[in-house]
PDB file of C-alpha atoms in Angstrom:
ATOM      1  CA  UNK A   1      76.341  82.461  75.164  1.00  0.00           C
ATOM      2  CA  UNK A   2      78.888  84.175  72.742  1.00  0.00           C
ATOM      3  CA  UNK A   3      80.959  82.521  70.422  1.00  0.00           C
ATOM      4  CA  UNK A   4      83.688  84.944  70.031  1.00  0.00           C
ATOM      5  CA  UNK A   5      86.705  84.947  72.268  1.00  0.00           C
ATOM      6  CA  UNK A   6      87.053  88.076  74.544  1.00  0.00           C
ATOM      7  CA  UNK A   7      89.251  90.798  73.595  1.00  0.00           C
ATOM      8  CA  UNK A   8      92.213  91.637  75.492  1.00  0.00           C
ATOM      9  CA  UNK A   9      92.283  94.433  78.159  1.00  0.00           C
ATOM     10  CA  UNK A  10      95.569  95.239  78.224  1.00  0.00           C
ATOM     11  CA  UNK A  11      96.107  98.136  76.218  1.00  0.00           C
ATOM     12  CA  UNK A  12      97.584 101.480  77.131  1.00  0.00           C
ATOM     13  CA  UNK A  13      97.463 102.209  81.274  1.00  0.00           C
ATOM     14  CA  UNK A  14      96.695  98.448  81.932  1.00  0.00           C
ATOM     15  CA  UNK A  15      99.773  97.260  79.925  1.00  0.00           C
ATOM     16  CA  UNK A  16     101.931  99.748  81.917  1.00  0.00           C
ATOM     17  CA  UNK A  17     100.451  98.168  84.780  1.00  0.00           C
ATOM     18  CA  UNK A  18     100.856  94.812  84.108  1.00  0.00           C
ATOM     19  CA  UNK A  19     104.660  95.947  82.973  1.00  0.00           C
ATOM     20  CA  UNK A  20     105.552  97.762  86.585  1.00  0.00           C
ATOM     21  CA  UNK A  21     103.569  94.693  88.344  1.00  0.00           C
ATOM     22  CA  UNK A  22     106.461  92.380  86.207  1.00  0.00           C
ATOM     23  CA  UNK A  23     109.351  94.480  86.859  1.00  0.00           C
ATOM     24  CA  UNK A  24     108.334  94.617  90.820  1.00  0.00           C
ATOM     25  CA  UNK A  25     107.932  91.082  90.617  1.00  0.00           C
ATOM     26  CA  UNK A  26     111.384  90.677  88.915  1.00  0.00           C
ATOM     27  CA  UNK A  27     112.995  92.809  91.132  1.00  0.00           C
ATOM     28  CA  UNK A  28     111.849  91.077  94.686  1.00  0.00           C
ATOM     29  CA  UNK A  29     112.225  88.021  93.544  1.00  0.00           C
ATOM     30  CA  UNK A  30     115.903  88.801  92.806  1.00  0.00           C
ATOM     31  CA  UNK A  31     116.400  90.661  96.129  1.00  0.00           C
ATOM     32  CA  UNK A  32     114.677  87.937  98.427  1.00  0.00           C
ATOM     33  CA  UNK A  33     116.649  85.142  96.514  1.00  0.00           C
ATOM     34  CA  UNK A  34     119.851  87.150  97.106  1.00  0.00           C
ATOM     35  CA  UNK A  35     119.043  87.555 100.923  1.00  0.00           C
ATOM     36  CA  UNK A  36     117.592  84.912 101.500  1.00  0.00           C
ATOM     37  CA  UNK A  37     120.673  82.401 100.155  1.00  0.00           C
ATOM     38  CA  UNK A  38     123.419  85.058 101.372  1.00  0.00           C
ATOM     39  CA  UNK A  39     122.076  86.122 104.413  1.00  0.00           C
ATOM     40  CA  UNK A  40     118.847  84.178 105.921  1.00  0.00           C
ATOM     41  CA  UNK A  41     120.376  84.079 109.257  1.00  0.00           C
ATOM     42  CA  UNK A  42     120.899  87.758 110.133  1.00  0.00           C
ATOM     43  CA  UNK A  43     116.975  88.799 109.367  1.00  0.00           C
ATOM     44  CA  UNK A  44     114.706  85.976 108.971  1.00  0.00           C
ATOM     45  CA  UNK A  45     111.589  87.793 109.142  1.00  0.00           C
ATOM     46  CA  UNK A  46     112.555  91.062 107.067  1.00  0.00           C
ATOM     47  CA  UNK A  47     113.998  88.573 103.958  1.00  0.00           C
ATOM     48  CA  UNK A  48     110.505  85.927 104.824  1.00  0.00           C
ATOM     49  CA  UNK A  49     108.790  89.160 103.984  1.00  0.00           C
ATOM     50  CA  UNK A  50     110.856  90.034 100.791  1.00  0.00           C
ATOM     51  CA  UNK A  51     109.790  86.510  99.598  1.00  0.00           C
ATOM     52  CA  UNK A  52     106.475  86.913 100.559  1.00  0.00           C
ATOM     53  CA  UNK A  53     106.285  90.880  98.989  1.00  0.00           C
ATOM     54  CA  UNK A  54     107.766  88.623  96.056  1.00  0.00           C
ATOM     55  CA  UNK A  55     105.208  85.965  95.599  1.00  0.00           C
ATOM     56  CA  UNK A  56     102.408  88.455  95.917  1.00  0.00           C
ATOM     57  CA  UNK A  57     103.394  90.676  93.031  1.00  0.00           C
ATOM     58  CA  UNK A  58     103.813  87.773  90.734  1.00  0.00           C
ATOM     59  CA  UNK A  59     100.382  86.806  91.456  1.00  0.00           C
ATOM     60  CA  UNK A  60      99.314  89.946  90.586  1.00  0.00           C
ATOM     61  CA  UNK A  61     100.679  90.366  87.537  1.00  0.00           C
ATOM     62  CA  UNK A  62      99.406  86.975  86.446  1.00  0.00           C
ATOM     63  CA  UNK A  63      95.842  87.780  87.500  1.00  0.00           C
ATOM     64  CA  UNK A  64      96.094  91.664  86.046  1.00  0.00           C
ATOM     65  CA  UNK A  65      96.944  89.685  82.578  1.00  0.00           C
ATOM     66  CA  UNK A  66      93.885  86.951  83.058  1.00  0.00           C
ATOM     67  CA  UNK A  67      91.399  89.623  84.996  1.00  0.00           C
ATOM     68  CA  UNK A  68      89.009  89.706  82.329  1.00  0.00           C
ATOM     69  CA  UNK A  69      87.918  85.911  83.904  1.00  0.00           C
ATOM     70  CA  UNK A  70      85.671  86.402  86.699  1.00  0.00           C
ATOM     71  CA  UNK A  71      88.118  84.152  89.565  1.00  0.00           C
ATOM     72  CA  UNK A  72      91.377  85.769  88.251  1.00  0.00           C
ATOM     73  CA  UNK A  73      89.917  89.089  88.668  1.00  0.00           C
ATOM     74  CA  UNK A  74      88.968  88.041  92.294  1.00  0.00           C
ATOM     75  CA  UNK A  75      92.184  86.560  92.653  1.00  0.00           C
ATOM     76  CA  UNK A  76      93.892  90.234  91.641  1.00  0.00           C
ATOM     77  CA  UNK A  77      91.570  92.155  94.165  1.00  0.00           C
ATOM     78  CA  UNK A  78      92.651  89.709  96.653  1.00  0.00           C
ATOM     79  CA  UNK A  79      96.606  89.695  95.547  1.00  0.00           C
ATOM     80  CA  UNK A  80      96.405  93.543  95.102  1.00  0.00           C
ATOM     81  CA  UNK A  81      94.334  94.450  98.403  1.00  0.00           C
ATOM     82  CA  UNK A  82      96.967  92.257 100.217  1.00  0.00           C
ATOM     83  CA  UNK A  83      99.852  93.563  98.842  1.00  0.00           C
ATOM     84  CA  UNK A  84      98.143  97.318 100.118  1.00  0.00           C
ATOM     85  CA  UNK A  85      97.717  96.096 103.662  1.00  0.00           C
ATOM     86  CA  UNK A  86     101.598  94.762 103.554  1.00  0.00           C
ATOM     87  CA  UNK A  87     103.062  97.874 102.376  1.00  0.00           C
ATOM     88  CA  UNK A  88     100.823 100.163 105.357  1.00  0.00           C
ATOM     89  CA  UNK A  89     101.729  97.299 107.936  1.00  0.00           C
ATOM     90  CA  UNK A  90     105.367  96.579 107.325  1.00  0.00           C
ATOM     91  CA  UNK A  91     105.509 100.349 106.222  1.00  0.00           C
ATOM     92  CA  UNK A  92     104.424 101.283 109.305  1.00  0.00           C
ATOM     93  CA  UNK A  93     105.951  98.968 111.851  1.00  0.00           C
ATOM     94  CA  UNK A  94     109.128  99.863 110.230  1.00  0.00           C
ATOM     95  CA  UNK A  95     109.280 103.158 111.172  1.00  0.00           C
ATOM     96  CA  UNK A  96     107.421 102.517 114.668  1.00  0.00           C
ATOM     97  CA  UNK A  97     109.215  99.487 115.307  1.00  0.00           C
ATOM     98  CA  UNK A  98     112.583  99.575 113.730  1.00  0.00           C
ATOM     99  CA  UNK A  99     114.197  96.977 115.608  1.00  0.00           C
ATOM    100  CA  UNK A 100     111.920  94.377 114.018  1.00  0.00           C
ATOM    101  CA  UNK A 101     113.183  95.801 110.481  1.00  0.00           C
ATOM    102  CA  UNK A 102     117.039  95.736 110.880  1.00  0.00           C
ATOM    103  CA  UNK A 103     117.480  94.937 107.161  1.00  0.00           C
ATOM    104  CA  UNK A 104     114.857  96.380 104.750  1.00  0.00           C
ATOM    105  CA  UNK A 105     112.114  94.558 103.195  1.00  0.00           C
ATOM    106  CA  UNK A 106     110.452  95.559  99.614  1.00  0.00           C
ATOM    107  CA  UNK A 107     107.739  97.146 101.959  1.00  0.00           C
ATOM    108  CA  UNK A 108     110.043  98.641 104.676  1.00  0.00           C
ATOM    109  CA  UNK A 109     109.468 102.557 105.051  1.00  0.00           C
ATOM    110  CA  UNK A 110     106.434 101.822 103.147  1.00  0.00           C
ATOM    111  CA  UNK A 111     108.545 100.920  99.939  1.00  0.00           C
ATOM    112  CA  UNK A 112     111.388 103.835 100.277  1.00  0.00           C
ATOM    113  CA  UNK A 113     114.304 101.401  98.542  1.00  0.00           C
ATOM    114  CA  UNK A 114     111.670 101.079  95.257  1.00  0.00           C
ATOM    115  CA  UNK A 115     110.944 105.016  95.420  1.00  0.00           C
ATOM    116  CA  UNK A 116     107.896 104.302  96.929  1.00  0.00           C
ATOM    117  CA  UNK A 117     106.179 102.398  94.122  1.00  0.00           C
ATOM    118  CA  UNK A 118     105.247  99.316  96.848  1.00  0.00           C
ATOM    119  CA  UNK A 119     102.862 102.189  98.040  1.00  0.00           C
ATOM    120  CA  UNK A 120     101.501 103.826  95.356  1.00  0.00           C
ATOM    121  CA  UNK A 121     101.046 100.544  92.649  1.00  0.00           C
ATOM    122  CA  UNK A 122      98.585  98.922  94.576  1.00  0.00           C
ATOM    123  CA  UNK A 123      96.311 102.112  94.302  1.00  0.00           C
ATOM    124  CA  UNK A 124      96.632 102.312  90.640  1.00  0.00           C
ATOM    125  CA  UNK A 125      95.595  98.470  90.723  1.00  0.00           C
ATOM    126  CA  UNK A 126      92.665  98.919  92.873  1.00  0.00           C
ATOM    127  CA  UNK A 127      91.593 101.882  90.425  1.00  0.00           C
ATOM    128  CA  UNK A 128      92.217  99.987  87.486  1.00  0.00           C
ATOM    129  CA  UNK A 129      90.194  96.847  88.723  1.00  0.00           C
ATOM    130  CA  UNK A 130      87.196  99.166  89.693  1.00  0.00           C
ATOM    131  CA  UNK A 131      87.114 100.727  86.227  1.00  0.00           C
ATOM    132  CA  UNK A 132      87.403  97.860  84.045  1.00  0.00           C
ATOM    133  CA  UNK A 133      85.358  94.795  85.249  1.00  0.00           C
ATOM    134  CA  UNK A 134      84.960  91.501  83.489  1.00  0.00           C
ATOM    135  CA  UNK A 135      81.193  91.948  81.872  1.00  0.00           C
ATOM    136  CA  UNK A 136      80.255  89.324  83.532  1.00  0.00           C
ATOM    137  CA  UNK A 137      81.207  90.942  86.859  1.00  0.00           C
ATOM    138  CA  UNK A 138      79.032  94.048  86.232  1.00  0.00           C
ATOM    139  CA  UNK A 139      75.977  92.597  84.609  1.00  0.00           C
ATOM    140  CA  UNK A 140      74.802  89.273  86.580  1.00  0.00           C
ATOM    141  CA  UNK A 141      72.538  86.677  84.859  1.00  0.00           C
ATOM    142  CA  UNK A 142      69.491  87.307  86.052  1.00  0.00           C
ATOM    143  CA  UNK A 143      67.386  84.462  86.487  1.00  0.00           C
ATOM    144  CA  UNK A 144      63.404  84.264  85.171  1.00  0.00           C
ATOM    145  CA  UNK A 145      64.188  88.269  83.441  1.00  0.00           C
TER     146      UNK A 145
END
């Protein structure tokens, strides 16, 4: 067992990461607030989803900052791999579907009103959490060694 404290990750890529994780955060939480208070009514499930796309990024950015613990990093592959399979679902059923999506959703057109960062963050996440694993992830006690 080490004594010294772990060193931070976020340097460099991972701090922009973190940063556009924040500001997507910031940003549906504003626009789901908005709709949700102004306009609930006229598209419950698109502004249920803005919420939800809103929730989701803040719990990724708070498990991107704490990944280096082995159950926040879970936490972000769960948060990010979720927040993937929103984007392609609501992406796609608002396109195939539109009648469903008669007021946009942070994922609607698979994240066209964002310039299509809804769609393309997750990926970076995914690659990020594959390439920089808590040590404890990687190397498992092993047991009688």
């Amino acid at each position: 067992m080490s004594s010294t404290a772990p060193s931070s990750r976020m340097t460099g890529i991972g701090r922009v990461l973190v940063i556009v994780y924040a500001v997507m955060a910031l940003a549906a939480t504003g626009r789901s607030f908005v709709q949700i208070v102004r306009r609930f009514d006229e598209a419950p499930l698109a502004y249920t989803l803005s919420a939800l796309a809103a929730v989701v990024y803040i719990l990724a950015t708070l498990a991107l900052v704490l990944a280096r613990r082995r159950g926040w990093y879970s936490v972000a592959w769960v948060a990010i791999v979720f927040e993937l399979t929103g984007v392609l679902v609501v992406g796609a059923l608002s396109l195939l579907m539109p009648d469903l999506f008669q007021h946009e959703t942070v994922w609607s057109l698979f994240g066209r009103g964002y310039l299509f960062i809804p769609l393309v963050l997750p990926l970076f996440g995914i690659w990020w959490l594959r390439t920089h694993r808590p040590a404890d992830v990687v190397r498992p006690v092993e047991v009688g060694a």
